[in-house]
Short mmCIF file of C-alpha atoms and ligand atoms in Angstrom, two decimals:
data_model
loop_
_atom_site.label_atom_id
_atom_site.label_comp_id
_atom_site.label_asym_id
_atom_site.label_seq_id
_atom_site.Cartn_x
_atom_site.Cartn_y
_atom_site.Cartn_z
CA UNK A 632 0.00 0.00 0.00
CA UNK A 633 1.10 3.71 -0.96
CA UNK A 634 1.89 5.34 2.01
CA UNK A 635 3.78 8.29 0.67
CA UNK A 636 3.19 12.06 2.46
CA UNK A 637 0.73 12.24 -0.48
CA UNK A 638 -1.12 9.34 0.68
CA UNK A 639 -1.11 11.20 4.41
CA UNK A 640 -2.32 14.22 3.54
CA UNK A 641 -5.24 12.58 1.05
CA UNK A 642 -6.47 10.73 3.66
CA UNK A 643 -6.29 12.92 6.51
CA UNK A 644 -8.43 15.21 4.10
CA UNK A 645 -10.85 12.73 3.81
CA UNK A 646 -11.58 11.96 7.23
CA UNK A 647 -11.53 15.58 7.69
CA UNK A 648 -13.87 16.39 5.26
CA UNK A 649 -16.05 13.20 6.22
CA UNK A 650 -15.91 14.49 9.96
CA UNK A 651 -17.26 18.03 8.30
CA UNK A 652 -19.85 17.16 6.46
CA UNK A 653 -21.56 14.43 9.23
CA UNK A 654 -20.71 17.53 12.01
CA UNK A 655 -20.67 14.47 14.41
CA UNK A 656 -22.02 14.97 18.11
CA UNK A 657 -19.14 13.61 20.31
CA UNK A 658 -20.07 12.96 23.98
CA UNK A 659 -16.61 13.90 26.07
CA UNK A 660 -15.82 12.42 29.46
CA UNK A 661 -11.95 13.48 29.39
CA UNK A 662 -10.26 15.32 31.82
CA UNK A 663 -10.15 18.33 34.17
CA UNK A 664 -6.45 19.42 32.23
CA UNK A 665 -7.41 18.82 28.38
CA UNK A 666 -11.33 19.25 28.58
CA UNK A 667 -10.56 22.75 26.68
CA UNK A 668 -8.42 21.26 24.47
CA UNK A 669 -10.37 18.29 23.48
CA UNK A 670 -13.85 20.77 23.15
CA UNK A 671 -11.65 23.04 20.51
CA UNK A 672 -10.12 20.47 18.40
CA UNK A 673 -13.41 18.99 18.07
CA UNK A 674 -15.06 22.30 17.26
CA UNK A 675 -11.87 23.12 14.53
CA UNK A 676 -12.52 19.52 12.97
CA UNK A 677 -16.26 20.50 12.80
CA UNK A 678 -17.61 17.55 15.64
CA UNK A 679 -20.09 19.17 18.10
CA UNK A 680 -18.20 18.66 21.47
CA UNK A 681 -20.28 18.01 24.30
CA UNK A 682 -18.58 17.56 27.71
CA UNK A 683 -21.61 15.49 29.66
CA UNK A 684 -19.98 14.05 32.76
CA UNK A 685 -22.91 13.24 34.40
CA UNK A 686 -24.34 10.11 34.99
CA UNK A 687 -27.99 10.79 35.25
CA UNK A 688 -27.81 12.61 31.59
CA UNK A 689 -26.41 9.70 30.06
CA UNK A 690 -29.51 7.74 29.45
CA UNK A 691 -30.80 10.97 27.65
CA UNK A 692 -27.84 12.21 26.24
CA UNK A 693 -25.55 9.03 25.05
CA UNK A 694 -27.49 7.41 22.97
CA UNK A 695 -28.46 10.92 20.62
CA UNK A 696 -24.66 11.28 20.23
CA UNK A 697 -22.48 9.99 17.14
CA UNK A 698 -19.66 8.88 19.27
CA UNK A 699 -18.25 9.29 22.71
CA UNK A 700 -14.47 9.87 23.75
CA UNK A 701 -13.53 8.63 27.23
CA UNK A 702 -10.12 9.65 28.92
CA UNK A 703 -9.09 8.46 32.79
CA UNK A 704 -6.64 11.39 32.96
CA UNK A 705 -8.05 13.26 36.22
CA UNK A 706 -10.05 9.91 36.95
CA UNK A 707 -12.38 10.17 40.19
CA UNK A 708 -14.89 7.33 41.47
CA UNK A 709 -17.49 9.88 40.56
CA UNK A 710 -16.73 10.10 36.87
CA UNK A 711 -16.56 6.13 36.29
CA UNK A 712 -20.04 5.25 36.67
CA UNK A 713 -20.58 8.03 33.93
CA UNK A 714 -18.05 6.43 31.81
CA UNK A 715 -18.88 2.76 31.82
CA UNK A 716 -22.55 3.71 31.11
CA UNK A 717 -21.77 5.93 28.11
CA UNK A 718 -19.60 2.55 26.62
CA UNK A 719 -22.50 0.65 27.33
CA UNK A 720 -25.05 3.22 25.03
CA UNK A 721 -24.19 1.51 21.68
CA UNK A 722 -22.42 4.09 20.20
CA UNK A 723 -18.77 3.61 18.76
CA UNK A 724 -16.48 4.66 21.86
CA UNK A 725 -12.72 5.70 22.10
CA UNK A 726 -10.71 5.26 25.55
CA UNK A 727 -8.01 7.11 26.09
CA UNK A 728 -6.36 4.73 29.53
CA UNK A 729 -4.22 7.73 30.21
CA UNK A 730 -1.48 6.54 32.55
CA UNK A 731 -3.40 3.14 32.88
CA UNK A 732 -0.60 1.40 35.77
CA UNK A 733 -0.38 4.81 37.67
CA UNK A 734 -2.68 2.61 40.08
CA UNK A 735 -4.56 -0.42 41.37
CA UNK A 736 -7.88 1.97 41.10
CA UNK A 737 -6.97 3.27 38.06
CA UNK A 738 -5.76 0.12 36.25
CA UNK A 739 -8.77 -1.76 37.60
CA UNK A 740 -10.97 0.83 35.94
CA UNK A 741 -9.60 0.97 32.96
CA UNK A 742 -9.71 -3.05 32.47
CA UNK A 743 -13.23 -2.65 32.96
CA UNK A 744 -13.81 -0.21 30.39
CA UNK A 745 -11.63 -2.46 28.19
CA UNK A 746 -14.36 -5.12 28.95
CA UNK A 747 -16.47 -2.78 26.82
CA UNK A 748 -15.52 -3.19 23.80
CA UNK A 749 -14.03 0.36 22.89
CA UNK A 750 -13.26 0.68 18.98
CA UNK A 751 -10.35 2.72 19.55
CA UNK A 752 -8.02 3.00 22.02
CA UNK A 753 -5.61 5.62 22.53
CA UNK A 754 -2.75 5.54 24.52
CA UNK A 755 0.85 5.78 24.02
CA UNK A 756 3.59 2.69 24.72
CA UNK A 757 3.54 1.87 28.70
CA UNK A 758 -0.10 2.62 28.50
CA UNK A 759 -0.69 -0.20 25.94
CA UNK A 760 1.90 -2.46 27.63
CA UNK A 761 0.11 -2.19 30.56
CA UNK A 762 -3.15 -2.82 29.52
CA UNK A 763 -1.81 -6.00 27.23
CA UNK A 764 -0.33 -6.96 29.91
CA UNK A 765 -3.46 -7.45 32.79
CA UNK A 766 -6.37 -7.96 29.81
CA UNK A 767 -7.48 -10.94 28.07
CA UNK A 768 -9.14 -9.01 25.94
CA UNK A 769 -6.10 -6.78 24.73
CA UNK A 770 -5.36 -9.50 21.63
CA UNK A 771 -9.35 -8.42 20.29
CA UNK A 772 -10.42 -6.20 17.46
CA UNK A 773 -9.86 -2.54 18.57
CA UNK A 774 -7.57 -0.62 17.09
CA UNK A 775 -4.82 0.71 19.01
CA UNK A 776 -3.86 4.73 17.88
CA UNK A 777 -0.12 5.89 19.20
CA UNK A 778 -0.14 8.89 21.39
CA UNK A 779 3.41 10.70 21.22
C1 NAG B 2226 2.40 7.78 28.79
O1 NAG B 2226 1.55 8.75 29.37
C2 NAG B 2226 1.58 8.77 30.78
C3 NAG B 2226 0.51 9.76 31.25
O2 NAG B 2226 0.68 11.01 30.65
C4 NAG B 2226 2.98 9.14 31.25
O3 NAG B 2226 3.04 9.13 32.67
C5 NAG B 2226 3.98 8.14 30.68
O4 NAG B 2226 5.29 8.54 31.00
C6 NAG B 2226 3.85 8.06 29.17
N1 NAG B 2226 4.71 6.98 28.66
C7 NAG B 2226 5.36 7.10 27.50
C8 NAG B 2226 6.20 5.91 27.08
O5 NAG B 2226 5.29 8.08 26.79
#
């Protein structure tokens, strides 16, 4: 397969311009750090953010939205109720296990979000590692996108 800085920069147009045209709704639980960050390069790549961290919107909310992005950064037990029911809505689902081994709490949560079947997850090397590492599941479908 071509994959030539042509071949990059056609395809990143595409999904750009695919992204554009659908104006995707994109549920956000992500963290207190990025939650800015992740709103605005939604809004530049023409997604509707929506940061809904609550879990008594999600039965409402999660299942009107095109896709939901889940990152562990500034995890709390709070927020994980929120986040396992938006992977369980039926929508296509990204985790982002940011800093996945940082602890037993964290680790264990982010195995059980695993367990739901994310389509994407996104986390750089010791992330994956450590994830491989603890879950049955890590030799399944998803696909796995690098974080620098
Ligand atoms: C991966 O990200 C975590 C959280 O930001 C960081 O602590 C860790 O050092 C990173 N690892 C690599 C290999 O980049």
């Amino acid at each position: 397969m071509d994959r030539s800085p042509k071949w990059w920069g056609r395809s990143a147009w595409s999904f750009l311009s695919a992204v554009r045209a659908r104006a995707p709704l994109v549920q956000c639980i992500t963290n207190l750090v990025s939650m800015d960050i992740a709103a605005n390069v939604l809004l530049a790549a023409g997604a509707s953010p929506a940061m809904v961290h609550s879990l008594r919107e999600v039965p409402d909310f999660t299942p009107r939205c095109d896709a939901v992005y889940v990152n562990v950064g500034t995890l709390s037990e709070d927020w994980l109720p929120s986040m396992r029911a938006a992977a369980s809505a039926g929508r296509p689902w990204v985790l982002d296990p940011v800093a996945a081994a940082a602890s037993g709490f964290r680790m264990e949560a982010c195995l059980s979000l695993l367990e739901l079947r994310p389509a994407v997850v996104r986390g750089n090397g010791s992330e994956i590692l450590a994830l491989a590492d603890r879950s049955a599941a890590a030799s399944s479908s998803f696909k796995v996108v690098p974080r620098y």
